[in-house]
PDB file of C-alpha atoms in Angstrom:
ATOM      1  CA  UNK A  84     143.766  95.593 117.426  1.00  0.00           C
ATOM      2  CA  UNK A  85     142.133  95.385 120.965  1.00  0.00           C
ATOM      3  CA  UNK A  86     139.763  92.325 121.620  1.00  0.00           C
ATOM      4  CA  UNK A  87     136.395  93.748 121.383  1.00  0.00           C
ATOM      5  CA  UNK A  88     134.317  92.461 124.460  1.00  0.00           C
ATOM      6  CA  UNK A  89     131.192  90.285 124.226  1.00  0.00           C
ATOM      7  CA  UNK A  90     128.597  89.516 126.875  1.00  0.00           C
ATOM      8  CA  UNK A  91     125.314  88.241 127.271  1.00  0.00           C
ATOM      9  CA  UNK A  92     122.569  90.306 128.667  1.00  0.00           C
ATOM     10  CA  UNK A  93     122.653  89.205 132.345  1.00  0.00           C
ATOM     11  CA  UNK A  94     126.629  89.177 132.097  1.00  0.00           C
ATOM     12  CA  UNK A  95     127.038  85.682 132.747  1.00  0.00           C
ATOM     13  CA  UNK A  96     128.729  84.783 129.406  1.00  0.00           C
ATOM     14  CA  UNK A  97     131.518  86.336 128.555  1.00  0.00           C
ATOM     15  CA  UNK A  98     134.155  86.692 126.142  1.00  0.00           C
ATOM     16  CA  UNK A  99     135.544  89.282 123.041  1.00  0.00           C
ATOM     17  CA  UNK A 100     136.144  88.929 119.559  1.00  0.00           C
ATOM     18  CA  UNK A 101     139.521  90.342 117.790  1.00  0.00           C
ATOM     19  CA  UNK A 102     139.387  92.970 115.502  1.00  0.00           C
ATOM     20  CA  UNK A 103     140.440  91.765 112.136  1.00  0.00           C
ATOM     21  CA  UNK A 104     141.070  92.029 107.869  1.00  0.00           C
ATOM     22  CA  UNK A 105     138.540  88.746 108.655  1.00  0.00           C
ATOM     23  CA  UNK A 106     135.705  90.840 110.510  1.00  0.00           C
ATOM     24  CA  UNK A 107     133.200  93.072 108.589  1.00  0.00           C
ATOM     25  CA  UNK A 108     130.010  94.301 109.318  1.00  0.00           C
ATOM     26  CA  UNK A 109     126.906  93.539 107.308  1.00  0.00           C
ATOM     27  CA  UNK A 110     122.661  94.299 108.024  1.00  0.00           C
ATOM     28  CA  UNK A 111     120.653  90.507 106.917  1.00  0.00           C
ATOM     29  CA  UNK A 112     117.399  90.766 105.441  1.00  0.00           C
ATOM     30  CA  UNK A 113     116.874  86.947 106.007  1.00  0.00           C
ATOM     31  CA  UNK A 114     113.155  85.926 107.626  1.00  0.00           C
ATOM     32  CA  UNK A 115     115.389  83.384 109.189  1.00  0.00           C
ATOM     33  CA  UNK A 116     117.198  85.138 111.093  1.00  0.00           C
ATOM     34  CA  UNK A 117     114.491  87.669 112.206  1.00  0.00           C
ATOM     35  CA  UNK A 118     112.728  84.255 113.025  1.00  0.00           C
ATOM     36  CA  UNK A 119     115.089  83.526 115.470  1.00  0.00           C
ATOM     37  CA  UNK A 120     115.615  86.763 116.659  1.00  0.00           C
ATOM     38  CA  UNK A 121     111.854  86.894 117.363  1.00  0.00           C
ATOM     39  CA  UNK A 122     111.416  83.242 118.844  1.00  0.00           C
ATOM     40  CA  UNK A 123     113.980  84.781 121.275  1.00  0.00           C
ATOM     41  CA  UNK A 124     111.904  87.890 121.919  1.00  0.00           C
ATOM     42  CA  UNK A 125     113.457  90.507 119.767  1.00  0.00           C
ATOM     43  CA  UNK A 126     113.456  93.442 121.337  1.00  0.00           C
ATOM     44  CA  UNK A 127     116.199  95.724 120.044  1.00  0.00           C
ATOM     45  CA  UNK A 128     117.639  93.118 118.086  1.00  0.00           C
ATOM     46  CA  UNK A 129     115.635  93.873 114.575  1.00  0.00           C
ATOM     47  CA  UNK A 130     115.552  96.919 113.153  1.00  0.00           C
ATOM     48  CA  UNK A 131     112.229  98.613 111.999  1.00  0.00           C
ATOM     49  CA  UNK A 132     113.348  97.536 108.283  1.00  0.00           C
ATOM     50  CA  UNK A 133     113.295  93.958 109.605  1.00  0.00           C
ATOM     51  CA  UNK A 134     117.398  93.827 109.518  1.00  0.00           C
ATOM     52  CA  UNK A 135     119.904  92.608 112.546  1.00  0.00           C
ATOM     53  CA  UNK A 136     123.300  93.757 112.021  1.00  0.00           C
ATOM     54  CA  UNK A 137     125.970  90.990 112.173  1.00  0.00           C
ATOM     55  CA  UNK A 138     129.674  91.099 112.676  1.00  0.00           C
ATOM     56  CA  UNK A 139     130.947  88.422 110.342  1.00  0.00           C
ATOM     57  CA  UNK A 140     134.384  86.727 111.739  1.00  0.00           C
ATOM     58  CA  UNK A 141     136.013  83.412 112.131  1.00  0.00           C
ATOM     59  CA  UNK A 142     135.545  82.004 115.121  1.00  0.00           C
ATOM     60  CA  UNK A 143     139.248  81.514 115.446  1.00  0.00           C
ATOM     61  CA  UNK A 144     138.955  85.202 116.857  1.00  0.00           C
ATOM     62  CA  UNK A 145     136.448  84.274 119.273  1.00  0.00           C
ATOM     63  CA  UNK A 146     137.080  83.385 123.025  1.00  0.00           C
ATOM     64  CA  UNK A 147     134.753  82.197 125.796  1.00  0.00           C
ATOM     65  CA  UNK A 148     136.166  83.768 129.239  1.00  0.00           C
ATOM     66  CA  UNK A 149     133.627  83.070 131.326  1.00  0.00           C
ATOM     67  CA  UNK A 150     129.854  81.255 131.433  1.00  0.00           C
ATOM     68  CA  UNK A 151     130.541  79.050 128.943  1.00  0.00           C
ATOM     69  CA  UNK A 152     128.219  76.615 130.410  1.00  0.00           C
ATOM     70  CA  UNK A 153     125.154  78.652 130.059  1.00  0.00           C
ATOM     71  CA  UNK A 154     125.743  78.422 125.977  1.00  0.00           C
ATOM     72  CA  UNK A 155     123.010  76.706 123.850  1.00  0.00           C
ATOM     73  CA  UNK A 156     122.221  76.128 120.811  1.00  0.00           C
ATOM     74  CA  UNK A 157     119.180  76.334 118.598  1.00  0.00           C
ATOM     75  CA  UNK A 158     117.935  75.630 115.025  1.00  0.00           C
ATOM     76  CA  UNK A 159     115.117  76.700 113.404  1.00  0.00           C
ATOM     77  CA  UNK A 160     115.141  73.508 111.481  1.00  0.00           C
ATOM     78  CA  UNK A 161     116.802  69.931 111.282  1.00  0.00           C
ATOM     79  CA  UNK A 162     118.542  71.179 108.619  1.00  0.00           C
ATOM     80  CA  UNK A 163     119.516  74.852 109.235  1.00  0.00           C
ATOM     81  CA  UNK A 164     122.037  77.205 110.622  1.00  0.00           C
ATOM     82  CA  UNK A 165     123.209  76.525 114.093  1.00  0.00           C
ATOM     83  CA  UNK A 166     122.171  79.352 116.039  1.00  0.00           C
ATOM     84  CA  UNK A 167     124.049  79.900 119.332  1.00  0.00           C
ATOM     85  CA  UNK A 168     122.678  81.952 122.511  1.00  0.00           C
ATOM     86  CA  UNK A 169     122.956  82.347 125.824  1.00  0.00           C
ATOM     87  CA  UNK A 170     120.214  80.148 128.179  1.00  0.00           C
ATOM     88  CA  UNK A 171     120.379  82.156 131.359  1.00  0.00           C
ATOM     89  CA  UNK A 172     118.819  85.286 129.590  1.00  0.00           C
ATOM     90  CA  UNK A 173     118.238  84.187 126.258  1.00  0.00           C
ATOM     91  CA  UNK A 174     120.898  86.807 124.438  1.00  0.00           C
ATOM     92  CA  UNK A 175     121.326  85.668 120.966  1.00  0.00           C
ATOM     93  CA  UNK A 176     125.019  85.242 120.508  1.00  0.00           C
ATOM     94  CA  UNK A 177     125.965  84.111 116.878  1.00  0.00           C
ATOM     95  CA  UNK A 178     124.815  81.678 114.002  1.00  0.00           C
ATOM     96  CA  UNK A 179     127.591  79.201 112.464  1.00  0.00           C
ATOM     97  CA  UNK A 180     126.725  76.348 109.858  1.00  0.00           C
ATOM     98  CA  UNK A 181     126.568  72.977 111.169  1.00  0.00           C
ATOM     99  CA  UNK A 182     130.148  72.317 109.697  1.00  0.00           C
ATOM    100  CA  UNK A 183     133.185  73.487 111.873  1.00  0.00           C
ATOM    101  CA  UNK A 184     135.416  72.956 108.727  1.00  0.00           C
ATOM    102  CA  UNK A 185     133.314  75.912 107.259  1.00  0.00           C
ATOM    103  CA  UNK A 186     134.981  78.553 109.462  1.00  0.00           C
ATOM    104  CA  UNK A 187     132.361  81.053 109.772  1.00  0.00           C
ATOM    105  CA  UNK A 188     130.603  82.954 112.886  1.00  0.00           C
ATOM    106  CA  UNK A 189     128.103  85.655 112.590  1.00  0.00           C
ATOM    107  CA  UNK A 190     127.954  87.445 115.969  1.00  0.00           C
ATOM    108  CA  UNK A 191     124.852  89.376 116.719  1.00  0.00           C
ATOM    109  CA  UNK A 192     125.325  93.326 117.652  1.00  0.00           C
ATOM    110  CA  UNK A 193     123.072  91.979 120.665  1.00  0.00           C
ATOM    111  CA  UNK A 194     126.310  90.651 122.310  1.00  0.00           C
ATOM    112  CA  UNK A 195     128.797  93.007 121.668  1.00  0.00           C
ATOM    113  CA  UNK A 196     127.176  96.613 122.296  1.00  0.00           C
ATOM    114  CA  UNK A 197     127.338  96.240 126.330  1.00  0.00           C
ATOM    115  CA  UNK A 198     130.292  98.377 127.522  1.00  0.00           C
ATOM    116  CA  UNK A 199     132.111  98.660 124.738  1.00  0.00           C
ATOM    117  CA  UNK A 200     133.714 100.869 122.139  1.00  0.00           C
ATOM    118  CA  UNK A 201     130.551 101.452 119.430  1.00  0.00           C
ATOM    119  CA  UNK A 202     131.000  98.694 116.746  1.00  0.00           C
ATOM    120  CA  UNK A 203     132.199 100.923 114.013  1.00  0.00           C
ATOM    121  CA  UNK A 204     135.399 102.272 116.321  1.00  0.00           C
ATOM    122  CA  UNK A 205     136.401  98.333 116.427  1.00  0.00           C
ATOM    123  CA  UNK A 206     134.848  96.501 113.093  1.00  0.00           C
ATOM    124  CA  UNK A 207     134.389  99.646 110.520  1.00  0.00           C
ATOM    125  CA  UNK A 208     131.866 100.746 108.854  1.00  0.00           C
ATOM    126  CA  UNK A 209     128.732  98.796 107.299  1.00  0.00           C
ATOM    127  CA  UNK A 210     129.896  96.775 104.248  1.00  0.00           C
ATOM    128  CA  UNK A 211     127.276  95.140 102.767  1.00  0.00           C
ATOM    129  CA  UNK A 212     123.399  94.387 103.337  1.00  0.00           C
ATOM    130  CA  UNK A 213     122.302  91.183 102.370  1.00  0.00           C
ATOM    131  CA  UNK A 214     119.042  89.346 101.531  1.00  0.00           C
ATOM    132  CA  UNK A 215     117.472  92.884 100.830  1.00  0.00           C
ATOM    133  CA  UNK A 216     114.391  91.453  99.314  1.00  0.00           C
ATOM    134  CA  UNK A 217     113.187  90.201 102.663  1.00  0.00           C
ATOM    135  CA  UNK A 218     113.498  93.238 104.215  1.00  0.00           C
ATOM    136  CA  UNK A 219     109.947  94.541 105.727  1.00  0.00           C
ATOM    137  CA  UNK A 220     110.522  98.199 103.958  1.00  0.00           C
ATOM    138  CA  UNK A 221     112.729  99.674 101.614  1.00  0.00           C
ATOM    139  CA  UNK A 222     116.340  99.332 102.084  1.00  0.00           C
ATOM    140  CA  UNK A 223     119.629 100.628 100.449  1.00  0.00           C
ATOM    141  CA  UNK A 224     121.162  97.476  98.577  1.00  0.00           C
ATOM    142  CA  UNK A 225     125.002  97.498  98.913  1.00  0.00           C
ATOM    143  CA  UNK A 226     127.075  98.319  95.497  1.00  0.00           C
ATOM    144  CA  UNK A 227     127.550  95.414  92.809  1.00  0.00           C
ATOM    145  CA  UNK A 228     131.273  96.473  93.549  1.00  0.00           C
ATOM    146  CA  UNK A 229     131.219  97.044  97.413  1.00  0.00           C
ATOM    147  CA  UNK A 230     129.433  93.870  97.605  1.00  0.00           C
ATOM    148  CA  UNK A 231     131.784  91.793  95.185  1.00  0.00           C
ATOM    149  CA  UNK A 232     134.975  92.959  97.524  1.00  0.00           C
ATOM    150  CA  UNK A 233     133.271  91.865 100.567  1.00  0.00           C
ATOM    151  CA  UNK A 234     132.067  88.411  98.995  1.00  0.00           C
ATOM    152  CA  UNK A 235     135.432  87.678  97.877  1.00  0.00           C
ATOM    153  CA  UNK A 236     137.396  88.620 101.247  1.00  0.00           C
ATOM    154  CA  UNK A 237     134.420  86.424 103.049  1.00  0.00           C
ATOM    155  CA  UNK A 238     134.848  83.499 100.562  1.00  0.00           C
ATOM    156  CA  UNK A 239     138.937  83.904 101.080  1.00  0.00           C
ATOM    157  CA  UNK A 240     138.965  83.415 104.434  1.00  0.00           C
ATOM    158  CA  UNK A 241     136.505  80.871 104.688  1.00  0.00           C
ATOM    159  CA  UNK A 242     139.203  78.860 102.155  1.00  0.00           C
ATOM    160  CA  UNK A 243     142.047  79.596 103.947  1.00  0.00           C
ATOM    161  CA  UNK A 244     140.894  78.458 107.648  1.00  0.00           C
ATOM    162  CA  UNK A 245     139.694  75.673 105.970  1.00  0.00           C
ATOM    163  CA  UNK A 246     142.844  74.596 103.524  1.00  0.00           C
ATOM    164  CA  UNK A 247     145.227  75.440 106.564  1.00  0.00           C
ATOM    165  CA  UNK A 248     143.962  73.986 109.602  1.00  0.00           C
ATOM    166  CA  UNK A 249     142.609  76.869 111.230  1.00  0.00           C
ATOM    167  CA  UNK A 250     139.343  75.449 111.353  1.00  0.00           C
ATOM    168  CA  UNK A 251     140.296  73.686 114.259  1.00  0.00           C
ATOM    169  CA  UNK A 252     139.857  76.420 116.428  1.00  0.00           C
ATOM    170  CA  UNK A 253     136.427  76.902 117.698  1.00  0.00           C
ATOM    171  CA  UNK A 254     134.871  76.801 120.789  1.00  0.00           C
ATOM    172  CA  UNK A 255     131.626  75.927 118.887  1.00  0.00           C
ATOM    173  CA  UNK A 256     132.945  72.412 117.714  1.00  0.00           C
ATOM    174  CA  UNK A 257     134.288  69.546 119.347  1.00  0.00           C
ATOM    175  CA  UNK A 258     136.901  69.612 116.224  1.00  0.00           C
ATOM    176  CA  UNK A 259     137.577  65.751 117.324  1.00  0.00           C
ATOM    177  CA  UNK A 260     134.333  64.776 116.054  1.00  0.00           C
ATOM    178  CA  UNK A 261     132.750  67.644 114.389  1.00  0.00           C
ATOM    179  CA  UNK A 262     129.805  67.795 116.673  1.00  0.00           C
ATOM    180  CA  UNK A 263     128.526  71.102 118.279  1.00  0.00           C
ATOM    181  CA  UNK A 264     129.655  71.217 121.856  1.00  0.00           C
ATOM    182  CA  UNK A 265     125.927  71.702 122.817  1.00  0.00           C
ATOM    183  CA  UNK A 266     123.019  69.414 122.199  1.00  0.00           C
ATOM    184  CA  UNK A 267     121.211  71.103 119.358  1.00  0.00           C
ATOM    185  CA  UNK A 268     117.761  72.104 120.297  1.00  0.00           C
ATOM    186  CA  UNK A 269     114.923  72.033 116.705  1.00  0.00           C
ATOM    187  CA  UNK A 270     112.382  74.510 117.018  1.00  0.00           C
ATOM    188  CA  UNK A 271     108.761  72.490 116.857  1.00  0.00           C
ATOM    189  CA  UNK A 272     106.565  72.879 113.679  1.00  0.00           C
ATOM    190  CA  UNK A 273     104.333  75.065 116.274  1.00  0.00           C
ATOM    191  CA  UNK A 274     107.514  77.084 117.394  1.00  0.00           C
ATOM    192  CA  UNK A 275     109.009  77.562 113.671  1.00  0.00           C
ATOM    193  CA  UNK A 276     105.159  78.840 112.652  1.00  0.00           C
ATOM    194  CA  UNK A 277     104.774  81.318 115.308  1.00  0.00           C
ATOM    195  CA  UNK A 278     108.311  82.799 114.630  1.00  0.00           C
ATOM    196  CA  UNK A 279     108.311  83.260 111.373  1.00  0.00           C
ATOM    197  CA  UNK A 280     104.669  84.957 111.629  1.00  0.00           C
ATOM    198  CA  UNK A 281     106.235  87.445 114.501  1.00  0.00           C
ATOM    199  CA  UNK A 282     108.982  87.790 111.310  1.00  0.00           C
ATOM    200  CA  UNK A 283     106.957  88.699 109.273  1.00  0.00           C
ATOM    201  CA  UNK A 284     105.542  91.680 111.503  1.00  0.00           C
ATOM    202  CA  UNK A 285     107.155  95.055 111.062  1.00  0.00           C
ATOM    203  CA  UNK A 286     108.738  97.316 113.775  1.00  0.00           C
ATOM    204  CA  UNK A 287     111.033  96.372 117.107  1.00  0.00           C
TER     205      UNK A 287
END
């Protein structure tokens, strides 16, 4: 399939993501991640149900083409996700866990609705919503069954990239020594609180 492009808002950063079995769409629920979309100002990026759709790849199928130096990365704790943007515009780009040898991205639609084919012509349809309980309304929960499959094909190729190397690509990671390739900046106590209270807070 066709590289699906990926840009910041200011089109500084640049890049696409390939189309693959690997890729699937999902909606999370997760106050975390409407945290950070809100500490980042959040306009269009949650939906009035309090969800952010995420394409859910391996970064293996991610490349960098251009503005690579404006990447940073944020963390809404010592301890949490590694959440990756872009610092000329503040774009939210993807979250990965602080492990490269777990070989997971989940890219924003934030990044990858500017001239391009609609998501569902290059990913598919929605497969699963996750962390429904969080949501700030009532939301559809995905099928025991639906939701099983896409668990499963997540979980596969997480072991795979991981049992055969392919971890090693990532332009996340230095892969040398497992360090993010960007200083990793901690929200402050006073930061976290006020983002998770604009979380919390329904509507775009």
């Amino acid at each position: 399939m066709h590289p699906h492009p990926l840009r910041c808002r200011c089109g500084q950063l640049r890049g696409s993501v390939t189309p693959s079995r690997a890729t699937q769409r999902i909606v999370c629920y997760c106050r975390d991640c409407r945290a950070f979309a809100r500490h980042l100002g959040g306009d269009g990026i949650v939906d009035a149900q309090g969800g952010i759709e995420i394409v859910a790849s391996r970064p293996s199928l991610l490349r960098f083409d251009a503005g690579l130096e404006s990447l940073a990365c944020l963390s809404l704790s010592p301890r949490g996700l590694l959440r990756w943007v872009a610092g000329c515009c503040g774009t939210p780009i993807g979250n990965t866990p602080r492990s490269p040898k777990f070989a997971y991205v989940g890219l924003l639609h934030s990044c990858l609705e500017h001239d391009a084919p609609p998501l569902p012509q290059s990913f598919g349809p929605l497969r699963m919503a996750v962390n429904t309980r969080s949501a700030l309304a009532p939301v559809r929960k995905t099928a025991a069954l639906a939701a099983a499959s896409s668990g499963v094909s997540l979980v596969t190729t997480l072991l795979g990239a991981r049992l055969g190397g392919g971890w090693r690509d990532n332009p996340f990671f230095d892969v040398d020594t497992a360090t993010p390739v960007r200083p990793v900046q901690v929200l402050t106590p006073q930061e976290r609180a006020l983002a998770y209270a604009a979380a919390d807070r329904a509507g775009h």
